[in-house]
Amino acid sequence: MVRKFVAGAALAASLVLPAGHALAQQPELKIFNWSDYVDPAVLEEFTKETGVKVVYDTFDQMETVDTKLSAGKTGYDLIVVTASFLPRHIPLKLYAEVDRSKVPNLQHMWPEITSRLAKYDPGNRFAVNYMWGTTGIGYNVAKVKQRLGDAPVDSWSIVFDPAKLSKLADCGVHVLDATEEMFPAALRYLGLDPDSKKEADLTKASQLLQKIRPHIRKFHSSEYINALANGDICLAVGYSGDILQARKRAKEANAGVDIAYAIPKEGALMWFDSLVIPADAGNKDAALKFIDFVNRPEIAAKNSNFIQYASGNLAAQKHLDAAVLNDPGIYPKPDVIARLYTITPYDDRTQRTVNRMWTRVKTGR
Amino acid sequence: MTTPPDPDPGRSLRLGRRIVLAVPFLWLLALFLTPFLIVARMSLSDTARALPPYAPHWEGFGRLGEFLAALDLENYALLASDTLYLAAYLSSVRLAAISTILALVVAFPLAYAMARAPRRWQPALLVAVILPFWTSFLIRIYAWIGILRPEGFLDVVVQALGLADAPLGLLNTDAAVVLGMVYSYLPFMVLPIYAALERIDRSLLEAAADLGSPPWKSFWTVTVPLAAPGIVAGCLLVFIPAIGEFVIPDLLGGPDTLMIGKVLWTEFFSNRDWPLSSAVAIVLLAVLLLPLLVFQRALRRGEGAR
Amino acid sequence: MNQRTARKAARRSVGSVRRISAPWAEPDAKALVEFRSVTKSYGDVTAVDGLSLSIYPGEFFALLGPSGCGKTTLMRMLAGFEEPTGGTILLDGVEITGTPPHRRPTNMMFQSYALFPHMSVWDNIAFGLKQEGMARAAIASRVEEMLALVRLEGLARRRPDQLSGGQRQRVALARSLAKRPKVLLLDEPLGALDRKLREATQFELMDLQADLGLTFLMVTHDQDEAMIMADRIAVMDHGRIVQVAPAEEVYEQPANRYVAEFVGDVTIAEGVVTSVRGHLVHIHAPHFGAIEIDEEEGRANVGAPALVALRPEKIQIGHDEPAQPLNKVRGEIWDIAYLGDFTMMQVKVGGDDGPLVKAAIANRTRRMERPFAWDDMVWLWWDVEAGVLIDP
């Protein structure tokens, strides 16, 4: 009986192993990235140049990545992670340090961005910026004008002043379902430190959010892209990239929907999508090669031109299309950049408090 | 009497039967009980900055004492103390119950018509009921967004018929969630009821008529009682997934839509509170066990009916 | 089976004391059920074809025929489950065509019994009474009465699936009798029972009908059942009634070849009438020679073709030629079927292309002195009273 089993196992192994070898023979790079977040030609060029086959998977919400990482194993070699997650992930030793000697193109990085990213990743040891942007206001130009007149949309007051927001309630308002986006914006509007961890401040922000809640149709972190593009809503607090994508789709659909993106004059939160290598990555070399490849100025520019996001690579700017570089929604003017802020993550206790507050805001209870 | 008679000649037979019965039971144990125990244990843990994000972790039998000491009912206490969760459970039960009743109201005539249809049509009708399942669930829910959204298909039709001039604004309301759930789970209601109705001997209805019962009365005294197992099964098949539903309230619901599935999702993914979400799940299971027990009893009572 | 029919028919004809009156023979008798030119068609198929029939109060009436003859359709039209395509149905002088089944004062015992599986025996029996809005106490006493009638007193709380086939049959009977219907319809009432139980139940049903003085209309394909139980039998073929008569008449005076052949075993000799002298008719039939029968006067005309039906039990068989000059034929034993109480012989008469004649011998003793064997040449003979002239 035992012998039979062993023989069977050997047979099974002999059947499985050659296939395994064949797989191991061709180097592979498994990438996990947001959807619509790369120029496919860049991946092809990378494979052509290095001989490394790219297995490319996408996700729609950071929570998916976070859960995979929290469970202890992702199976990927390179992941795009939003910077706000880094401070929690780094102490858990989820990432491998980026060996800068193997990534010479890091010399082209934009110091302004790199130094802000360092707030989440001290010393820039684990994360390399991929794209960055802001959290601002996307709106349907015609519908907002019809309801609020010609006054420019340039302030958080359109969101946080119930008198103004109520006029937009009938045509639809979406806001992000994310505490780390909505609380800092509310704090900033109230003239408080957007990075405040004081419970009193957070309570004030929460009360402000409670006030505008009746005029919000939905708290959701991705649906507003379609909703804006289709003309179903007239205002959304969202990520710059998503709103610009909605603008593009609306234009392509040619249904007379004109979407605009505004960075409020009070300032807005900056976000950074960064490349990280999981600690258990099977092919770290290929991951480093890829980081180097996408930071080659021409390649970085090609990528940004395609997806229309601002690159963390400064040298890429001279290769960018003027339409991308001169779009203040993508590349804000220096004075606007100066007003952008970043935040540090909440500690566990504060996070739970904020979560509770947020749930109450959302449910109105 | 030289050889004592075998006191129980059926014993070996019964043993064999018991082994056969044990196999599915073991499967159940492996596939249901194990994950359940893992979730139950997680619900007694605390969140932690760790991998996975809770503590304590199992470190062998040598440290069993410490492991057990670190488990507590804190998460359940939180569930009990924060009215949000109770509200979410109640709201889920309410929406699931409304959806179940509406699904029953829609499904019964459908199943009835199918069971009474000419036999050669029945396979086609069955396929028609199952057909929507061949499309992705997500796509079908998105289609409802298209129907319900302002100036969407429904508004266009309603306004064209002159029934209303303002958009109905159904999207992102509880009504939309109920609509989505009724639509999505309708086949689960139709199929068991159809199966039960189809089995009813037509001569029973003739007998009832013959004994003086008008058709509407026979429907309640004969058809409905005999279809009861199908009705109960259908209600459970709709109610149980509906109560924990996440996708439909997320896509069709509005900020007012409070459902436990969504709360669970938020606790797990957004708040990364695995232990609390596990506790939510365990309590949800307890909530669901109730209708199951009712069904069990109904089955036992109806056993004689077959 | 055929011999058994014959035997029982004989017994019935001898001891037919049960039925004293014969309302169908009285000119001013009032029918309880009347079918008037009733037709039922399903598309091109005609199930019942312009049929007229009267059933009288207190009768036990059987509709007999093979499956597809329209007997069940006829009964279902009386119950109201089917509406006639043409004609009218009267019950107690009132037209009931168009009345839905639940308003008709008939009750039916279904072939499948159709007991409500979700109700106890008690509730099954009470079902019809509750529809009438009868008082609770009255229902209870009637149900008890019915349970006693069918001897199921101890089983009132059982569900149908906890009963044996015979018990179920009796519940069905009790349920259909509970409302004291003007007519009780029995659809193959004994079809699902085994033989012993069937025989016992046959007599129970007859007694019940006699005791309650009810009118029973039974549908059956089983001639034994019809002959044993029914006062009158309607033999049906292709949606029409071929003959309506008491059992012995159907057997001894079959209206035509179809009836003669459907009810019991028969040998039919085809021939031509050669002479008629009073009530004695002579027929010449090939293979049979000259047949003499005792018939009603005026039934036969010389030179006309004639069919003579001969029942097997009326034919005798022997090794030696009988003394009588007519009504005898010689043949070869083709087949012997031993059936216990009697033995059925098939005898080839008139050479290899001649017909097979069926003859039954009662096994009065345990062994015969000169037993018959296959291929024996034997003589068959019969009485002048044995043969009967039938229509084609």
JSON list of C-alpha atoms in Angstrom, two decimals, chain A residues 61 63 66-67 69-72 85 87-88 92 94 174 213 216-220 223 230 232 346-348 351-352 355-356 359-360 362-363 365, chain B residues 49-53 74-75 78 82 84-85 87 145 149-150 172 250-256 258 265-274 276:
[
{"chain": "A", "resi": 61, "resn": "GLN", "atom": "CA", "xyz": [-9.61, 49.20, -5.35]},
{"chain": "A", "resi": 63, "resn": "GLU", "atom": "CA", "xyz": [-8.41, 47.37, -0.51]},
{"chain": "A", "resi": 66, "resn": "ASP", "atom": "CA", "xyz": [-4.14, 45.62, 0.98]},
{"chain": "A", "resi": 67, "resn": "THR", "atom": "CA", "xyz": [-6.02, 42.43, 1.84]},
{"chain": "A", "resi": 69, "resn": "LEU", "atom": "CA", "xyz": [-0.69, 41.86, 1.36]},
{"chain": "A", "resi": 70, "resn": "SER", "atom": "CA", "xyz": [-2.22, 41.50, 4.82]},
{"chain": "A", "resi": 71, "resn": "ALA", "atom": "CA", "xyz": [-2.88, 37.83, 4.23]},
{"chain": "A", "resi": 72, "resn": "GLY", "atom": "CA", "xyz": [0.88, 37.46, 3.82]},
{"chain": "A", "resi": 85, "resn": "PHE", "atom": "CA", "xyz": [-0.79, 52.53, 2.79]},
{"chain": "A", "resi": 87, "resn": "PRO", "atom": "CA", "xyz": [3.42, 53.63, 6.65]},
{"chain": "A", "resi": 88, "resn": "ARG", "atom": "CA", "xyz": [1.40, 50.66, 7.79]},
{"chain": "A", "resi": 92, "resn": "LEU", "atom": "CA", "xyz": [5.28, 44.76, 8.68]},
{"chain": "A", "resi": 94, "resn": "LEU", "atom": "CA", "xyz": [5.92, 43.54, 3.43]},
{"chain": "A", "resi": 174, "resn": "HIS", "atom": "CA", "xyz": [-20.87, 61.77, -5.31]},
{"chain": "A", "resi": 213, "resn": "ARG", "atom": "CA", "xyz": [-24.65, 64.51, 3.83]},
{"chain": "A", "resi": 216, "resn": "ILE", "atom": "CA", "xyz": [-24.96, 63.59, -1.32]},
{"chain": "A", "resi": 217, "resn": "ARG", "atom": "CA", "xyz": [-26.36, 60.91, -3.52]},
{"chain": "A", "resi": 218, "resn": "LYS", "atom": "CA", "xyz": [-23.59, 58.41, -3.04]},
{"chain": "A", "resi": 219, "resn": "PHE", "atom": "CA", "xyz": [-20.40, 57.67, -1.18]},
{"chain": "A", "resi": 220, "resn": "HIS", "atom": "CA", "xyz": [-18.36, 55.62, -3.58]},
{"chain": "A", "resi": 223, "resn": "GLU", "atom": "CA", "xyz": [-18.66, 54.91, -9.63]},
{"chain": "A", "resi": 230, "resn": "ASN", "atom": "CA", "xyz": [-22.76, 59.92, -18.53]},
{"chain": "A", "resi": 232, "resn": "ASP", "atom": "CA", "xyz": [-25.83, 61.38, -14.32]},
{"chain": "A", "resi": 346, "resn": "TYR", "atom": "CA", "xyz": [-3.94, 57.57, 11.56]},
{"chain": "A", "resi": 347, "resn": "ASP", "atom": "CA", "xyz": [-2.83, 55.34, 14.38]},
{"chain": "A", "resi": 348, "resn": "ASP", "atom": "CA", "xyz": [-5.04, 52.31, 15.04]},
{"chain": "A", "resi": 351, "resn": "GLN", "atom": "CA", "xyz": [-8.45, 55.04, 12.62]},
{"chain": "A", "resi": 352, "resn": "ARG", "atom": "CA", "xyz": [-11.21, 53.18, 14.44]},
{"chain": "A", "resi": 355, "resn": "ASN", "atom": "CA", "xyz": [-14.11, 54.89, 10.79]},
{"chain": "A", "resi": 356, "resn": "ARG", "atom": "CA", "xyz": [-16.99, 55.08, 13.26]},
{"chain": "A", "resi": 359, "resn": "THR", "atom": "CA", "xyz": [-19.90, 55.27, 9.02]},
{"chain": "A", "resi": 360, "resn": "ARG", "atom": "CA", "xyz": [-22.24, 57.56, 10.94]},
{"chain": "A", "resi": 362, "resn": "LYS", "atom": "CA", "xyz": [-22.61, 57.86, 5.56]},
{"chain": "A", "resi": 363, "resn": "THR", "atom": "CA", "xyz": [-25.59, 56.23, 7.18]},
{"chain": "A", "resi": 365, "resn": "ARG", "atom": "CA", "xyz": [-27.22, 57.75, 12.14]},
{"chain": "B", "resi": 49, "resn": "ARG", "atom": "CA", "xyz": [-0.39, 45.49, 13.00]},
{"chain": "B", "resi": 50, "resn": "ALA", "atom": "CA", "xyz": [0.66, 42.04, 12.00]},
{"chain": "B", "resi": 51, "resn": "LEU", "atom": "CA", "xyz": [0.41, 39.51, 9.25]},
{"chain": "B", "resi": 52, "resn": "PRO", "atom": "CA", "xyz": [-2.44, 38.62, 9.10]},
{"chain": "B", "resi": 53, "resn": "PRO", "atom": "CA", "xyz": [-3.71, 41.73, 10.84]},
{"chain": "B", "resi": 74, "resn": "GLU", "atom": "CA", "xyz": [-14.55, 42.36, 22.90]},
{"chain": "B", "resi": 75, "resn": "ASN", "atom": "CA", "xyz": [-15.72, 42.46, 19.31]},
{"chain": "B", "resi": 78, "resn": "LEU", "atom": "CA", "xyz": [-18.66, 46.36, 20.46]},
{"chain": "B", "resi": 82, "resn": "ASP", "atom": "CA", "xyz": [-22.88, 50.28, 18.93]},
{"chain": "B", "resi": 84, "resn": "LEU", "atom": "CA", "xyz": [-25.11, 50.99, 14.15]},
{"chain": "B", "resi": 85, "resn": "TYR", "atom": "CA", "xyz": [-24.69, 47.23, 13.90]},
{"chain": "B", "resi": 87, "resn": "ALA", "atom": "CA", "xyz": [-29.54, 48.95, 12.89]},
{"chain": "B", "resi": 145, "resn": "ILE", "atom": "CA", "xyz": [-28.05, 51.21, -13.16]},
{"chain": "B", "resi": 149, "resn": "ARG", "atom": "CA", "xyz": [-30.48, 56.24, -13.48]},
{"chain": "B", "resi": 150, "resn": "PRO", "atom": "CA", "xyz": [-31.93, 59.72, -13.99]},
{"chain": "B", "resi": 172, "resn": "ASN", "atom": "CA", "xyz": [-29.37, 54.81, -5.09]},
{"chain": "B", "resi": 250, "resn": "ASP", "atom": "CA", "xyz": [-23.16, 48.85, -3.11]},
{"chain": "B", "resi": 251, "resn": "LEU", "atom": "CA", "xyz": [-24.11, 49.49, -6.73]},
{"chain": "B", "resi": 252, "resn": "LEU", "atom": "CA", "xyz": [-27.81, 50.29, -6.56]},
{"chain": "B", "resi": 253, "resn": "GLY", "atom": "CA", "xyz": [-28.12, 51.56, -3.01]},
{"chain": "B", "resi": 254, "resn": "GLY", "atom": "CA", "xyz": [-27.66, 55.06, -1.74]},
{"chain": "B", "resi": 255, "resn": "PRO", "atom": "CA", "xyz": [-26.07, 56.49, 1.37]},
{"chain": "B", "resi": 256, "resn": "ASP", "atom": "CA", "xyz": [-29.20, 55.56, 3.32]},
{"chain": "B", "resi": 258, "resn": "LEU", "atom": "CA", "xyz": [-27.62, 50.21, 5.46]},
{"chain": "B", "resi": 265, "resn": "TRP", "atom": "CA", "xyz": [-17.16, 44.67, 3.70]},
{"chain": "B", "resi": 266, "resn": "THR", "atom": "CA", "xyz": [-16.25, 48.05, 5.11]},
{"chain": "B", "resi": 267, "resn": "GLU", "atom": "CA", "xyz": [-14.95, 46.56, 8.34]},
{"chain": "B", "resi": 268, "resn": "PHE", "atom": "CA", "xyz": [-12.91, 44.00, 6.50]},
{"chain": "B", "resi": 269, "resn": "PHE", "atom": "CA", "xyz": [-11.52, 45.95, 3.57]},
{"chain": "B", "resi": 270, "resn": "SER", "atom": "CA", "xyz": [-11.70, 49.65, 4.40]},
{"chain": "B", "resi": 271, "resn": "ASN", "atom": "CA", "xyz": [-11.13, 49.44, 8.12]},
{"chain": "B", "resi": 272, "resn": "ARG", "atom": "CA", "xyz": [-8.96, 46.31, 7.96]},
{"chain": "B", "resi": 273, "resn": "ASP", "atom": "CA", "xyz": [-10.69, 45.11, 11.09]},
{"chain": "B", "resi": 274, "resn": "TRP", "atom": "CA", "xyz": [-10.69, 41.39, 10.43]},
{"chain": "B", "resi": 276, "resn": "LEU", "atom": "CA", "xyz": [-14.69, 42.72, 14.05]}
]
